[in-house]
Short mmCIF file of C-alpha atoms in Angstrom, two decimals:
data_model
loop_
_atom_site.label_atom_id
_atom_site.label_comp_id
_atom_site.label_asym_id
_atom_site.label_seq_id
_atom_site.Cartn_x
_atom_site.Cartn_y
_atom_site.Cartn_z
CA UNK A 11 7.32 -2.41 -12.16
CA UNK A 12 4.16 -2.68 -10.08
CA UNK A 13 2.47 -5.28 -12.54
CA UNK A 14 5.26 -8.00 -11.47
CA UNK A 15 4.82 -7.58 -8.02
CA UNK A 16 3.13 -10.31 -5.74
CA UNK A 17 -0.42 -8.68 -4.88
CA UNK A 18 -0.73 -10.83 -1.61
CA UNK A 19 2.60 -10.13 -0.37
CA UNK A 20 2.27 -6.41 -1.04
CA UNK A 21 -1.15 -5.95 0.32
CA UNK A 22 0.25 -7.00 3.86
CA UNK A 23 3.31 -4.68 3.46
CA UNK A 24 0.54 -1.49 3.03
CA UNK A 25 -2.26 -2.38 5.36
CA UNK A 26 -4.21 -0.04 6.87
CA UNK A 27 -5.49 -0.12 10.39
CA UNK A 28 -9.26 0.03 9.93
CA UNK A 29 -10.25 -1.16 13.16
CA UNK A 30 -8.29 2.29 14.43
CA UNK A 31 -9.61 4.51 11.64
CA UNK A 32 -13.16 3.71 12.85
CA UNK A 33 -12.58 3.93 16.40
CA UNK A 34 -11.14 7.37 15.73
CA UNK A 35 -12.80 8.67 13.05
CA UNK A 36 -15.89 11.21 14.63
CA UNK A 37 -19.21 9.86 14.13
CA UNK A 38 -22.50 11.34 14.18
CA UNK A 39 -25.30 8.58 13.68
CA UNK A 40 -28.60 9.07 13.35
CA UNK A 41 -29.08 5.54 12.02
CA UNK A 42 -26.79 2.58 12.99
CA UNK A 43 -28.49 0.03 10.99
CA UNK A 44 -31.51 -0.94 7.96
CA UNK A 45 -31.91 -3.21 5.77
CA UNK A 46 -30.29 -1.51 3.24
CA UNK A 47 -27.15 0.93 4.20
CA UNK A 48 -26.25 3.47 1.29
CA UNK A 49 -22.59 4.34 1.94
CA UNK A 50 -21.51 7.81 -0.12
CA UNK A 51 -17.85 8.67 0.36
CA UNK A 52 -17.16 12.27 -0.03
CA UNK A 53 -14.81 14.73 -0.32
CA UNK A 54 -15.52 18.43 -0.88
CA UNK A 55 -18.43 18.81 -3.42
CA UNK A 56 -20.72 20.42 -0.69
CA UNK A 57 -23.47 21.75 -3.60
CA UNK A 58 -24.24 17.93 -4.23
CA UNK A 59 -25.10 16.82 -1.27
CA UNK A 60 -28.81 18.11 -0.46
CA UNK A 61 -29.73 17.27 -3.89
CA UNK A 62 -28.49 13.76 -4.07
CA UNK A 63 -30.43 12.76 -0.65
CA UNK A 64 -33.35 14.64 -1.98
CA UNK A 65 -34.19 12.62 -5.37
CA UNK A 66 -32.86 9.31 -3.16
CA UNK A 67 -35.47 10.03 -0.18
CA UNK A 68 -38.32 10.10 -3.26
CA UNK A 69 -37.42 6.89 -4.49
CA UNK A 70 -37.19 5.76 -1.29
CA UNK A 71 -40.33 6.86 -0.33
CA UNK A 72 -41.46 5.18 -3.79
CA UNK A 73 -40.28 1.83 -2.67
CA UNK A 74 -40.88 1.17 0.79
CA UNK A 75 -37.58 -0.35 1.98
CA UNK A 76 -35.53 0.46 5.06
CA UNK A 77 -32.70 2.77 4.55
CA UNK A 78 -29.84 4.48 5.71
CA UNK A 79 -27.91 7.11 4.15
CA UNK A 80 -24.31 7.60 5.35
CA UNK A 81 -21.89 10.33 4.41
CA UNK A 82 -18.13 9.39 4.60
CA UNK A 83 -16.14 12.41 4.75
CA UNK A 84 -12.16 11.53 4.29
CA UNK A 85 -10.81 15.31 4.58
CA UNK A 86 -9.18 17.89 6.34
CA UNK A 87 -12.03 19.26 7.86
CA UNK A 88 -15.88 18.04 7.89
CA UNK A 89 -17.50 20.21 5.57
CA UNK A 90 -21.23 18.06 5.31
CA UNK A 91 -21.53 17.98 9.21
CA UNK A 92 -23.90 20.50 9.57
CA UNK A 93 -26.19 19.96 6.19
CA UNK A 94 -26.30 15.90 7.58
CA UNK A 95 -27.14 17.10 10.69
CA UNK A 96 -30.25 19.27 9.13
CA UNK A 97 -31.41 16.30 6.28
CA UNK A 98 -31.21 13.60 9.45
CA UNK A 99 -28.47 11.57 7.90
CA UNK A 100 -25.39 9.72 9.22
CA UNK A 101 -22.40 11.41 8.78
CA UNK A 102 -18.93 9.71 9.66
CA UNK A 103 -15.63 12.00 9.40
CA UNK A 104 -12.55 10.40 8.87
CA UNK A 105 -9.68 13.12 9.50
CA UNK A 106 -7.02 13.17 6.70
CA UNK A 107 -3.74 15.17 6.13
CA UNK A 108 -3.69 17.89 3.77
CA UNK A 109 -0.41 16.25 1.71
CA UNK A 110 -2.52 12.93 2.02
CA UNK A 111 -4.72 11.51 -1.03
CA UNK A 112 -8.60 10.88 -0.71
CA UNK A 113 -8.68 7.86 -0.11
CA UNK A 114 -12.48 6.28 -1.13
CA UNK A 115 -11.86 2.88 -0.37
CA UNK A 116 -11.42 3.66 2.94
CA UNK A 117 -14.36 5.88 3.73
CA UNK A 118 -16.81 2.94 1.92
CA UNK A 119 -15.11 0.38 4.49
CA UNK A 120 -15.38 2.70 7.60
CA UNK A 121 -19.15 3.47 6.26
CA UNK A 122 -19.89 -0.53 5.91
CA UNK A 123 -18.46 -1.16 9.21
CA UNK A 124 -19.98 1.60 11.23
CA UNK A 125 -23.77 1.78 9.65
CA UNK A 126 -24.28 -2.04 8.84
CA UNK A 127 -26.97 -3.02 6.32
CA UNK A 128 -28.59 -6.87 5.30
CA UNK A 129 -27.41 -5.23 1.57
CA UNK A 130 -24.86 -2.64 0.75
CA UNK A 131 -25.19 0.07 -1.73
CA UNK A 132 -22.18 1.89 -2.66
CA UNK A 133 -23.43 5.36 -4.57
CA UNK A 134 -21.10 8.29 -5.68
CA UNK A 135 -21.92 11.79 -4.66
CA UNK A 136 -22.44 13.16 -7.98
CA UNK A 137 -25.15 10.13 -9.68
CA UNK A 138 -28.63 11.94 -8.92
CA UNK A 139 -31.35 8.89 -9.21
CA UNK A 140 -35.06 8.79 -10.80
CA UNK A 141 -38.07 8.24 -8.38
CA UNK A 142 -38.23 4.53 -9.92
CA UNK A 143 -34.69 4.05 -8.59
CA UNK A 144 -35.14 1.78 -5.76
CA UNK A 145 -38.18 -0.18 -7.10
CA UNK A 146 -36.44 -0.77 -10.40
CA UNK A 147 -32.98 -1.98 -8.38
CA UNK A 148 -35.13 -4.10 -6.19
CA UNK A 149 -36.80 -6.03 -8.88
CA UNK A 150 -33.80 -6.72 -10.89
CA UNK A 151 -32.50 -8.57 -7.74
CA UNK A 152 -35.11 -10.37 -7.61
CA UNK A 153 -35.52 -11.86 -11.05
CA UNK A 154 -32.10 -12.21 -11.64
CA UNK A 155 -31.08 -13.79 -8.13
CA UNK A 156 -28.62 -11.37 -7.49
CA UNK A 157 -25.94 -11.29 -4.92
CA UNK A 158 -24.47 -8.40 -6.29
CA UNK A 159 -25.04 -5.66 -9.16
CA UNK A 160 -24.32 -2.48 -10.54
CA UNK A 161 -27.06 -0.17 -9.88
CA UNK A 162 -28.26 1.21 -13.08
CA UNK A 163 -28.31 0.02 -16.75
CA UNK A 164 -27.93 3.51 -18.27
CA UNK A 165 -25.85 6.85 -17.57
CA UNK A 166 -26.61 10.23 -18.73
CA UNK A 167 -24.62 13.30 -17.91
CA UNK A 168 -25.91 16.02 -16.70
CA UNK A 169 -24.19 19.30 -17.78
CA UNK A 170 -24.15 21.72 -14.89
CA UNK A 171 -23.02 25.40 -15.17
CA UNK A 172 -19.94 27.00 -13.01
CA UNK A 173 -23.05 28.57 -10.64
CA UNK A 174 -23.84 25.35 -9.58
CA UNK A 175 -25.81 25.44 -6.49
CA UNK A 176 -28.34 23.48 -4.51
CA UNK A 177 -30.93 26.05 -5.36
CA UNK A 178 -30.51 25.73 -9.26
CA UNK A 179 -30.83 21.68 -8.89
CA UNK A 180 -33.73 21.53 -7.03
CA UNK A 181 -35.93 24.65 -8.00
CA UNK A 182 -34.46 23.90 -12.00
CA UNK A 183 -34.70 20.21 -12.62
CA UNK A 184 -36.92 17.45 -12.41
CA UNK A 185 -35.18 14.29 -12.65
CA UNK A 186 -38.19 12.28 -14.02
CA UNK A 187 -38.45 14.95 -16.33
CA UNK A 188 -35.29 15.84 -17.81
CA UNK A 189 -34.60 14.78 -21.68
CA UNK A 190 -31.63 15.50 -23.92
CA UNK A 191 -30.82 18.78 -25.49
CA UNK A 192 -28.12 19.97 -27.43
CA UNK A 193 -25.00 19.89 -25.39
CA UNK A 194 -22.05 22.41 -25.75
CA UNK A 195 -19.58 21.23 -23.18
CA UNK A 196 -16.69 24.04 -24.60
CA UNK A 197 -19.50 26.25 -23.16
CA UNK A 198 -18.56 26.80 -18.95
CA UNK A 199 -22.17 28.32 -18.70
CA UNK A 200 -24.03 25.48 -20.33
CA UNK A 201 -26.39 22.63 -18.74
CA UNK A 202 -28.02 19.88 -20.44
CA UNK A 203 -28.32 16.51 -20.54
CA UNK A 204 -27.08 13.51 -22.70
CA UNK A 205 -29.40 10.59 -24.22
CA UNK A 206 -28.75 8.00 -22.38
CA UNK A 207 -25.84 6.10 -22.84
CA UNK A 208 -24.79 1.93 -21.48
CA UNK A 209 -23.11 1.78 -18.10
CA UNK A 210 -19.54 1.49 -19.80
CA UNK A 211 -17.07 0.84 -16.94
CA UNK A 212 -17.96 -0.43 -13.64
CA UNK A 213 -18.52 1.80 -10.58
CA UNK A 214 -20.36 4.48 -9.72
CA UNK A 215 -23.09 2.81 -7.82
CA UNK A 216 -23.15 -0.86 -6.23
CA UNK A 217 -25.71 -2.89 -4.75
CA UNK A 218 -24.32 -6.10 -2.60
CA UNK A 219 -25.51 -8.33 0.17
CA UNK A 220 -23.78 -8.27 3.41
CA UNK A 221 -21.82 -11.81 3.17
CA UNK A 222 -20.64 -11.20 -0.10
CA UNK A 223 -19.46 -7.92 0.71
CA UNK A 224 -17.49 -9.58 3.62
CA UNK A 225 -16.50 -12.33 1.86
CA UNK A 226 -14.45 -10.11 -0.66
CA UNK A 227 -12.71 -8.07 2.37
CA UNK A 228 -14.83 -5.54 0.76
CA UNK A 229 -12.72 -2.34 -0.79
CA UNK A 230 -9.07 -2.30 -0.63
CA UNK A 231 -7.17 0.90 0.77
CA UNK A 232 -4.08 -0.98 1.22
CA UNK A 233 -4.11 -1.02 -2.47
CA UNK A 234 -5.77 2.28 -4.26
CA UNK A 235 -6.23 5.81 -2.80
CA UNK A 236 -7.43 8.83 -5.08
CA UNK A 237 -9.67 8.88 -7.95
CA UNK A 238 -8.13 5.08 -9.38
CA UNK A 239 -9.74 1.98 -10.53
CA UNK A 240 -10.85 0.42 -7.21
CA UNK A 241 -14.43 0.22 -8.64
CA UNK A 242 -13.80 -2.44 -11.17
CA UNK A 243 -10.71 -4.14 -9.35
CA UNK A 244 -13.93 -4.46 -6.60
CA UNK A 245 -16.11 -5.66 -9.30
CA UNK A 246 -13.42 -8.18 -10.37
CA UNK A 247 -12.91 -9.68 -6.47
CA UNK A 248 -17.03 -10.04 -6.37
CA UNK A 249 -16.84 -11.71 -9.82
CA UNK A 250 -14.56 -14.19 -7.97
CA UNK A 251 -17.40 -15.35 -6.44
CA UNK A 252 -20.38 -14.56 -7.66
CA UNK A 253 -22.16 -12.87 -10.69
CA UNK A 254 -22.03 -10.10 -10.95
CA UNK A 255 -25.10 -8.60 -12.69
CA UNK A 256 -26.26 -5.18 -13.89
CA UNK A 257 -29.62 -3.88 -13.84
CA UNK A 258 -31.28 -4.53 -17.41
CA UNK A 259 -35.20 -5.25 -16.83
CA UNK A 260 -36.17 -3.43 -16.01
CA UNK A 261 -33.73 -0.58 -16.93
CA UNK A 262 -32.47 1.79 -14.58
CA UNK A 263 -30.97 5.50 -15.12
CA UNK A 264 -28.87 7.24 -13.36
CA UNK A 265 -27.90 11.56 -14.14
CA UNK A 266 -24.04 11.91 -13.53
CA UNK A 267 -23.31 15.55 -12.63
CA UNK A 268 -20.48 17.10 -14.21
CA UNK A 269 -19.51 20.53 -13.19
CA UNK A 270 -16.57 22.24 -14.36
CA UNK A 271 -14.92 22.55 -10.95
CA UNK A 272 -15.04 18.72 -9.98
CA UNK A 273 -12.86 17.52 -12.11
CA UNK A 274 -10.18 15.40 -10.14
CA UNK A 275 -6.69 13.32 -11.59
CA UNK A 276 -4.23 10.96 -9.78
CA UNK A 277 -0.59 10.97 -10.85
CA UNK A 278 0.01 7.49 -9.39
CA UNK A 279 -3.05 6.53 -12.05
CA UNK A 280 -0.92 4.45 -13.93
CA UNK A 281 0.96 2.39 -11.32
CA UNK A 282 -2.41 1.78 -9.71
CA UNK A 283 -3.84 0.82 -13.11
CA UNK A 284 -0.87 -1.71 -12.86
CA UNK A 285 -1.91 -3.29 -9.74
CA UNK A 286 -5.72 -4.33 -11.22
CA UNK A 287 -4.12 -6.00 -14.02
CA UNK A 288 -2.06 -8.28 -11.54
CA UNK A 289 -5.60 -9.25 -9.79
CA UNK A 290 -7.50 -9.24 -12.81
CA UNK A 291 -4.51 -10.99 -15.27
CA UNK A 292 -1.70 -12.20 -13.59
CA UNK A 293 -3.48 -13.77 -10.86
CA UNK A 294 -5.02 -17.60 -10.97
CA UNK A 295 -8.20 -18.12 -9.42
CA UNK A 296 -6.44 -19.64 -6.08
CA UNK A 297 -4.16 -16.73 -6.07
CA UNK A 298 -7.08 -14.87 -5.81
CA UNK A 299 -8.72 -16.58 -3.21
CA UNK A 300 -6.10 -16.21 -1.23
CA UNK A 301 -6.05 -12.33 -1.98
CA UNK A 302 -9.80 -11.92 -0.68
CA UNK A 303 -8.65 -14.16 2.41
CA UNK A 304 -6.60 -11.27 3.10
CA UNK A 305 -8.32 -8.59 2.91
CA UNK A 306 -11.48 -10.19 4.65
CA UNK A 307 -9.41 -10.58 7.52
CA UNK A 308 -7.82 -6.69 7.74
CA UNK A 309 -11.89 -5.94 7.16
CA UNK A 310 -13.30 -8.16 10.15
CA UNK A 311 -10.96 -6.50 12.33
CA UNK A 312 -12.88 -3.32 12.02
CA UNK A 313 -16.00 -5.09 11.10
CA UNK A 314 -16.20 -6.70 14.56
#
């Protein structure tokens, strides 16, 4: 059984050549560096795209700070190329085999290495973000000293029908301005939106600085591919470390878009499942240190 297994040992027996991926994968950069690179690892989901980059470029616009917004596309063919192209943002395509699993780890490593930032942010395609976003993010850092945090304190979900398109987001809703309703999810036509609800489990959008980032060999797709856990085994390796903090004052909210054709499963779930609890249970504190040593180094090599 996977949870008996010695992480270290099988990390090196499925690394991943990231330095290759990245020379490889086909990049189109309109932005190689900032002080703060968004990486948002993709694949499919084309209707969430313009709408996620619009309600980001208003907060950015709100906060003043240096960014740049990369899509990672792991897939079989590039389907965001041309809408990047149009909205003037990075897009990186990392060419996968049709029996192969999406594998998000790597597509946030390739991002990190390719588009390098002073601080990372790590943001899903489907969490659209208030026009406060940024400042909000920015001065949680700051009074809490942060080296690394989740991005928001608060998660609604946003109810979309099976039309979704980018028309219906942006002529419909107002982020700022959305507030709860009744929701009938057994309805397929229905959109709404929760009251806001605590973060619950990690992931979904991650702010870190650069050396911590490095210093925990960043994601791991040696170890999870699909829709898994790699978002809290990552938040586990930076809590190694460091803190790690979540924004609370002030608070920060963040609309998760669920559409009725998104939904995703991985039937390796469990054994991958299996493989956090070894980190995150099994493991002593050296043991782990020793893990992160490892996976820093397969990083660097692309990093470099």
């Amino acid at each position: 059984m996977l949870k008996f297994i010695n992480l270290y040992d099988y990390a090196i027996s499925k690394k991943v050549d990231q330095k290759g991926i990245l020379e490889s994968a086909k990049k189109n950069l309109q932005k190689s560096s900032a002080d703060l690179s968004v990486i948002i690892p993709v694949y499919g989901r084309e209707s969430f795209l313009e709408p996620l980059i619009h309600y980001f470029r208003i907060a950015e616009e709100n906060s003043g700070l240096d960014i740049a917004y990369t899509i990672v596309e792991h897939s079989e063919v590039p389907v965001h190329l041309r809408t990047c192209v149009r909205l003037g943002i990075n897009h990186i395509w990392i060419e996968k085999k049709e029996s192969d699993p999406f594998n998000k780890c790597l597509a946030m490593n390739i991002g990190a290495c390719a588009v390098k930032g002073n601080d990372y942010m790590f943001h899903d395609l489907d969490c659209l973000v208030r026009s406060d976003f940024f400042t909000n993010l920015y001065e949680n850092v700051k009074a809490k000293g942060a080296e690394a945090i989740q991005t928001f304190s608060d998660r609604r979900v946003l109810y979309l029908n099976t039309d979704l398109t980018y028309e219906a987001l942006m002529m419909e809703l107002k982020v700022d301005d959305l507030i709860e309703g009744p929701i009938d999810t057994k309805d397929p036509n229905h959109t709404g939106v929760t009251p806001p609800k605590n973060v619950g489990a990690p992931g979904g959008s991650i702010w870190i600085q650069k050396e911590r980032f490095l210093e925990v060999g960043g994601y791991d797709p040696n170890i999870f591919f699909g829709y898994s856990p790699e978002d809290i085994f990552f938040w586990n390796k930076v809590a190694t470390v460091t803190e790690m903090h979540t924004c609370t004052d002030p608070r920060n909210e963040i609309f998760h878009m669920k559409h009725p054709l998104t939904h995703a499963s991985n039937p390796s779930l469990k054994d991958l499942a299996a493989l956090h609890e070894v980190y995150a249970v099994n493991c002593d504190h050296t043991e782990r240190l020793k893990f992160l040593c490892l996976q820093r180094t397969f990083l660097m090599e692309a990093y470099e």
